[in-house]
mmCIF file of N, CA and C in Angstrom:
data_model
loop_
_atom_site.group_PDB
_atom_site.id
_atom_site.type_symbol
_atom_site.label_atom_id
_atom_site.label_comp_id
_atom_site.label_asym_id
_atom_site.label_seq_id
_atom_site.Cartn_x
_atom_site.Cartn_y
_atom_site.Cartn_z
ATOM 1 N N UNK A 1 2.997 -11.487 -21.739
ATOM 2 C CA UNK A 1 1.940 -11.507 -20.755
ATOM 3 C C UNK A 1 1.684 -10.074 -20.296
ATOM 4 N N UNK A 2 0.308 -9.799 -20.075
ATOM 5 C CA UNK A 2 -0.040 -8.291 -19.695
ATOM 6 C C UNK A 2 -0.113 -8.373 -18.163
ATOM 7 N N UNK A 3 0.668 -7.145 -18.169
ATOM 8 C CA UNK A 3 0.750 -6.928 -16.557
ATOM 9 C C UNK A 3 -1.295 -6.452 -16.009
ATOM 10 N N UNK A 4 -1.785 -6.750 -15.128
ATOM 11 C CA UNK A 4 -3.002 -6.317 -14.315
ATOM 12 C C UNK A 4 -3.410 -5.225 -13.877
ATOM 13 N N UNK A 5 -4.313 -4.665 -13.851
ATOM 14 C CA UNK A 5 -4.674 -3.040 -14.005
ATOM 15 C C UNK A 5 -4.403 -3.188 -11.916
ATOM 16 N N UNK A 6 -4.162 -2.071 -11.911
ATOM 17 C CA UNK A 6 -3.707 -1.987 -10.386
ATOM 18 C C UNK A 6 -4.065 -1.085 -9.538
ATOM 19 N N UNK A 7 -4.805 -1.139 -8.250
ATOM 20 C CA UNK A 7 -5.126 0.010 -7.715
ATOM 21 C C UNK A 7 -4.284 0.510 -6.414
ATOM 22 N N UNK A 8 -4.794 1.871 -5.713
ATOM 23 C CA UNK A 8 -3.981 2.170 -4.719
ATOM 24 C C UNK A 8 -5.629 1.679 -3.967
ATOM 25 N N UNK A 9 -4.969 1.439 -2.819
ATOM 26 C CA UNK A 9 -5.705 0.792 -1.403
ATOM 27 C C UNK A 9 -5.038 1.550 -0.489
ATOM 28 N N UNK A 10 -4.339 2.010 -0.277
ATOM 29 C CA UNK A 10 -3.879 2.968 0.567
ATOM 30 C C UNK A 10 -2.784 4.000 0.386
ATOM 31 N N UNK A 11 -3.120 5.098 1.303
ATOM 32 C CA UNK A 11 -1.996 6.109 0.703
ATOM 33 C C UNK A 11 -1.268 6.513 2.443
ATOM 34 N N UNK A 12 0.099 6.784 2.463
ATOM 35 C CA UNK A 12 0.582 7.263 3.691
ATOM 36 C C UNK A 12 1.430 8.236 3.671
ATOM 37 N N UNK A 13 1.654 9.295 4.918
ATOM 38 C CA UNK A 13 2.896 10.073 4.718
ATOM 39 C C UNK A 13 3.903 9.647 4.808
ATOM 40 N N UNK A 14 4.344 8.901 5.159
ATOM 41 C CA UNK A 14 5.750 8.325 5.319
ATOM 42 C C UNK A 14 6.006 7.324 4.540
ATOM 43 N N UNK A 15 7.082 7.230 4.221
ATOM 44 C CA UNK A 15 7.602 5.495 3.200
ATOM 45 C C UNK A 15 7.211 4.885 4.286
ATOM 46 N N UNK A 16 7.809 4.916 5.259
ATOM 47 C CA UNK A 16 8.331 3.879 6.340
ATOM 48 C C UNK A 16 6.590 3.383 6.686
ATOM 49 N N UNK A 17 5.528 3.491 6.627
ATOM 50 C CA UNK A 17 4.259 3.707 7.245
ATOM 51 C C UNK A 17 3.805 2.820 5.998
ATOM 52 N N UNK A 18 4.249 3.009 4.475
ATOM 53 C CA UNK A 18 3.522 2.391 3.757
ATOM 54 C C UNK A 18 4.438 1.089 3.212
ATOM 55 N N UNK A 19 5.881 0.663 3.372
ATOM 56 C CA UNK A 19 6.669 -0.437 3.688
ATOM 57 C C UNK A 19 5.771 -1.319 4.941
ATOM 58 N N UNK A 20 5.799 -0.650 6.077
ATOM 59 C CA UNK A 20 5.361 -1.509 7.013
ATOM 60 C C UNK A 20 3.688 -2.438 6.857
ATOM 61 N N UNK A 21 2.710 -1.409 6.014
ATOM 62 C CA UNK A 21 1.544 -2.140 5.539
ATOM 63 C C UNK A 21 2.092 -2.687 4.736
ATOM 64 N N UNK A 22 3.175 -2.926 3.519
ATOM 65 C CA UNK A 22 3.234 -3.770 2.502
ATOM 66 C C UNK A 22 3.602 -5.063 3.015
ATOM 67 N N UNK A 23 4.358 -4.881 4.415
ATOM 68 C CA UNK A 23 4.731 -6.202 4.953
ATOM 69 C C UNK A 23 3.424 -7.105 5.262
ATOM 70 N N UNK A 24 2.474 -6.298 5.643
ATOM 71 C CA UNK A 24 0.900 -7.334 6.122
ATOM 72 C C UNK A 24 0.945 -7.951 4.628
ATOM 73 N N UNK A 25 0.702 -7.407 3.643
ATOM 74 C CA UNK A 25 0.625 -8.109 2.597
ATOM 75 C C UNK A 25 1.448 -8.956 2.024
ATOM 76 N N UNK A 26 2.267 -8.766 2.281
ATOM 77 C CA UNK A 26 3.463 -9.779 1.869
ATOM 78 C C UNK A 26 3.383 -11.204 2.848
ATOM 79 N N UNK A 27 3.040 -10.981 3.934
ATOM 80 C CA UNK A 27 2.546 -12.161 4.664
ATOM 81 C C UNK A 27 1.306 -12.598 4.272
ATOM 82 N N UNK A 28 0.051 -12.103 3.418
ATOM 83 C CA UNK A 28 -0.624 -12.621 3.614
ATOM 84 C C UNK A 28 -0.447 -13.553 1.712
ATOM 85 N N UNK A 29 0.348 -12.964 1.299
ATOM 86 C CA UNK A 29 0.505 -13.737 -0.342
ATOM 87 C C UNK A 29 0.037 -12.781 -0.897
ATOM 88 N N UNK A 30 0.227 -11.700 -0.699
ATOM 89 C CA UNK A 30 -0.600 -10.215 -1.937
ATOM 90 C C UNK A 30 0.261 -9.689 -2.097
ATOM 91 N N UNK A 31 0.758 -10.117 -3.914
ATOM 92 C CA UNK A 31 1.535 -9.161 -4.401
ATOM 93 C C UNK A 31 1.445 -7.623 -4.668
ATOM 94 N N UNK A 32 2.068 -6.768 -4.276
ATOM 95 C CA UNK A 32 1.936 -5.382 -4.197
ATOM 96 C C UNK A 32 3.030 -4.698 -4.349
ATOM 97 N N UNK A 33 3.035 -3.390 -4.679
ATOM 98 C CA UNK A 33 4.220 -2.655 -5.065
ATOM 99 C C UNK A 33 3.776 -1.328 -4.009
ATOM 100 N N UNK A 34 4.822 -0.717 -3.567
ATOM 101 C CA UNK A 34 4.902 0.761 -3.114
ATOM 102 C C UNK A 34 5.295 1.706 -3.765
ATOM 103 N N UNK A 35 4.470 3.021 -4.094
ATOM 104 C CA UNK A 35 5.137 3.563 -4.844
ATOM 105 C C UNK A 35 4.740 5.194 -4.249
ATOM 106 N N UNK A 36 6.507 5.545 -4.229
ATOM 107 C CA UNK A 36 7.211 6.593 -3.059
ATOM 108 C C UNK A 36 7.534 7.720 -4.326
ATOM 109 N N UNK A 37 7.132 8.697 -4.278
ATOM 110 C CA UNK A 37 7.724 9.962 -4.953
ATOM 111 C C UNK A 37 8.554 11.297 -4.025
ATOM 112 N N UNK A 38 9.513 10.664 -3.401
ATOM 113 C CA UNK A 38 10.466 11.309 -2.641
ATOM 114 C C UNK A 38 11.757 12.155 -2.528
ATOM 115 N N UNK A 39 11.510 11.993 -4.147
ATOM 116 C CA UNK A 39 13.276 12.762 -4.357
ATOM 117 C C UNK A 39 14.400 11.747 -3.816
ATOM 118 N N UNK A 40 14.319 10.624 -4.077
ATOM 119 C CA UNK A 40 15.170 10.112 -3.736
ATOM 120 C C UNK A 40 15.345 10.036 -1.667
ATOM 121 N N UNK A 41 14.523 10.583 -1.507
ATOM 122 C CA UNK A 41 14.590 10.405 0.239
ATOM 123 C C UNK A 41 14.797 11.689 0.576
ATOM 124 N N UNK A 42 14.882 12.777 -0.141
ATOM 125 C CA UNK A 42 15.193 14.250 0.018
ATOM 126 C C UNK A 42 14.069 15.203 0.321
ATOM 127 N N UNK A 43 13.133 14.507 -0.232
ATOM 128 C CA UNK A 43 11.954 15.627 0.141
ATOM 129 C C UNK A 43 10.707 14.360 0.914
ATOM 130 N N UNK A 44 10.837 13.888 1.910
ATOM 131 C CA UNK A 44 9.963 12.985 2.522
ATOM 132 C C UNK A 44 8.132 13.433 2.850
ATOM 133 N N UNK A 45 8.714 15.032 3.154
ATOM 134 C CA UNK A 45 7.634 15.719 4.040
ATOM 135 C C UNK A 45 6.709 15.973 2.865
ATOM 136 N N UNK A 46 6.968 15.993 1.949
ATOM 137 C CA UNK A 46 6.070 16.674 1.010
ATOM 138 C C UNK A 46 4.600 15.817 -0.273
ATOM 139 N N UNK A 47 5.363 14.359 0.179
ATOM 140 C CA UNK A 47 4.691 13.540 -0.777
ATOM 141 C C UNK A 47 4.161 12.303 -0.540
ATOM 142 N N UNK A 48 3.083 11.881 -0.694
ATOM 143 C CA UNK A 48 2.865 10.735 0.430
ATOM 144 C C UNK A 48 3.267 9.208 -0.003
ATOM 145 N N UNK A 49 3.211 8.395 0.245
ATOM 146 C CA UNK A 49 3.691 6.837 -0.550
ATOM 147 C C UNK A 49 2.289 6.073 -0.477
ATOM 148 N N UNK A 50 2.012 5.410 -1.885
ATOM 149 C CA UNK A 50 0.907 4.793 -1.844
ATOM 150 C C UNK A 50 1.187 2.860 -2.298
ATOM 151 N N UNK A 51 0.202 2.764 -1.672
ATOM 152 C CA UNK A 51 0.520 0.578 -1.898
ATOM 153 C C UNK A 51 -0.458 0.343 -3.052
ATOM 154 N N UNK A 52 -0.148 -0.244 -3.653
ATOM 155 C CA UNK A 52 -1.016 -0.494 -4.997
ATOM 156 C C UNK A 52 -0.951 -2.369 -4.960
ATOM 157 N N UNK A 53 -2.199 -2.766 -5.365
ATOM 158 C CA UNK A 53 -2.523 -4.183 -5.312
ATOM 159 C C UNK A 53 -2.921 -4.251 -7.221
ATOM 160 N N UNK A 54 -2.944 -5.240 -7.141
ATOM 161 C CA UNK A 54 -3.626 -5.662 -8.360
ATOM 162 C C UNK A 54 -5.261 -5.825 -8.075
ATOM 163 N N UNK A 55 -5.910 -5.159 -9.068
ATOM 164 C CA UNK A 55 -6.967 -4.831 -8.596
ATOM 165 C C UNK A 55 -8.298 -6.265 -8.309
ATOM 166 N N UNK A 56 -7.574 -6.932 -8.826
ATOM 167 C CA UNK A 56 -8.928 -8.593 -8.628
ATOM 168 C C UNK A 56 -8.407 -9.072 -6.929
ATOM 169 N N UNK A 57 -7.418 -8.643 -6.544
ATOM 170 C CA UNK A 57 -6.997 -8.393 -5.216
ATOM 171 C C UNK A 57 -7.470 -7.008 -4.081
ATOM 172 N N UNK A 58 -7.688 -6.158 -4.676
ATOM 173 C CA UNK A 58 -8.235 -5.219 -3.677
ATOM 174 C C UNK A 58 -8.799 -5.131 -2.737
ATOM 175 N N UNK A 59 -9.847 -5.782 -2.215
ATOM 176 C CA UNK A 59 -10.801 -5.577 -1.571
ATOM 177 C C UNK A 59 -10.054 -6.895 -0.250
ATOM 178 N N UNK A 60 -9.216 -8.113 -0.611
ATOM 179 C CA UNK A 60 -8.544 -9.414 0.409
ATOM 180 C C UNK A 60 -7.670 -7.803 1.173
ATOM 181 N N UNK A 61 -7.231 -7.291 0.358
ATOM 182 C CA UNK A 61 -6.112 -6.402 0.554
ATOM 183 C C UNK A 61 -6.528 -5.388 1.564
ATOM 184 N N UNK A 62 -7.558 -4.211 1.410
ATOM 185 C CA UNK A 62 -7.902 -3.732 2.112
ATOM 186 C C UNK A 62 -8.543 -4.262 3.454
ATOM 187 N N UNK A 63 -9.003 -5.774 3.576
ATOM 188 C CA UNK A 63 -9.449 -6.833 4.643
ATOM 189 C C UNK A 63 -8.153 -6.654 5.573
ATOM 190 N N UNK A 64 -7.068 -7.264 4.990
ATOM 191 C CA UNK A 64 -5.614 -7.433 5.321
ATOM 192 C C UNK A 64 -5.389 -6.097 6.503
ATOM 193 N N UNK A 65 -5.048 -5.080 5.483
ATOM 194 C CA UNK A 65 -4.957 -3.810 6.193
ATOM 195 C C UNK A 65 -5.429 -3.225 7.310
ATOM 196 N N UNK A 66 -6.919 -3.367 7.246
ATOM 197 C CA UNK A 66 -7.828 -2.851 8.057
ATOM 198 C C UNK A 66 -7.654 -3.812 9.573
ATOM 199 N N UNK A 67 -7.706 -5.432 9.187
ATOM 200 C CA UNK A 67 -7.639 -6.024 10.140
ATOM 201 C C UNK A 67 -6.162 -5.849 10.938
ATOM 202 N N UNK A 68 -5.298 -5.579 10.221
ATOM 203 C CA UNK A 68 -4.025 -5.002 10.867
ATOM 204 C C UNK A 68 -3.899 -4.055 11.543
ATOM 205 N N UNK A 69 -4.683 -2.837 11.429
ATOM 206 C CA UNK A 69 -5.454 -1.671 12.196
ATOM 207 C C UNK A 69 -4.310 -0.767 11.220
ATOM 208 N N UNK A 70 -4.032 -0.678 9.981
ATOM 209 C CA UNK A 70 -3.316 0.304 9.157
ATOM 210 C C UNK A 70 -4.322 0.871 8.320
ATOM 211 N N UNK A 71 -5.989 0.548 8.281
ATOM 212 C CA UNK A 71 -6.745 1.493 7.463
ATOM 213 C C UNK A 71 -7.880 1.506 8.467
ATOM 214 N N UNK A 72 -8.610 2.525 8.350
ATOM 215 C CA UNK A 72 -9.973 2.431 9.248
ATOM 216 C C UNK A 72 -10.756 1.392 8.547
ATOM 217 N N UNK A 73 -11.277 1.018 9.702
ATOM 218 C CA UNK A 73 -12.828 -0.362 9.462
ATOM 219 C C UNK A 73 -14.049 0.436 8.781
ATOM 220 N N UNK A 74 -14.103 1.917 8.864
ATOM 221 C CA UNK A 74 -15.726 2.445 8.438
ATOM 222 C C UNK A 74 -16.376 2.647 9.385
ATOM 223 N N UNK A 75 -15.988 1.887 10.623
ATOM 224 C CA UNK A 75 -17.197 2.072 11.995
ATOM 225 C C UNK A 75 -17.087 3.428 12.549
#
């Protein structure tokens, strides 16, 4: 089975900032992955962590987020 082309919907400085949006999604049934380029937790300051959805999901996802107040609305 082929894995689903996948996008980022959001990007954050902190792990901890982009864990805590993955939790909205995880409550809402949107599978998602985080993906942290940190050195292992050694270099935090330097790299940001982004949430990636499967992309026929994107847009529930960014709903999710936004209504959580973790992405701007556009207004």
């Amino acid at each position: 089975m082929t894995q689903p082309e996948t996008v980022t919907i959001a990007r954050f400085t902190y792990r901890h900032e982009a864990e805590f949006a993955a939790g909205f999604l995880a409550d809402a049934d949107i599978p998602h992955s985080v993906l942290v380029d940190d050195h292992g937790g050694h270099v935090t300051f330097s790299n940001s962590a982004a949430v990636l959805v499967a992309t026929p999901d994107a847009d529930r996802a960014r709903a999710v987020l936004q209504e959580a107040g973790m992405l701007p609305t556009g207004e």
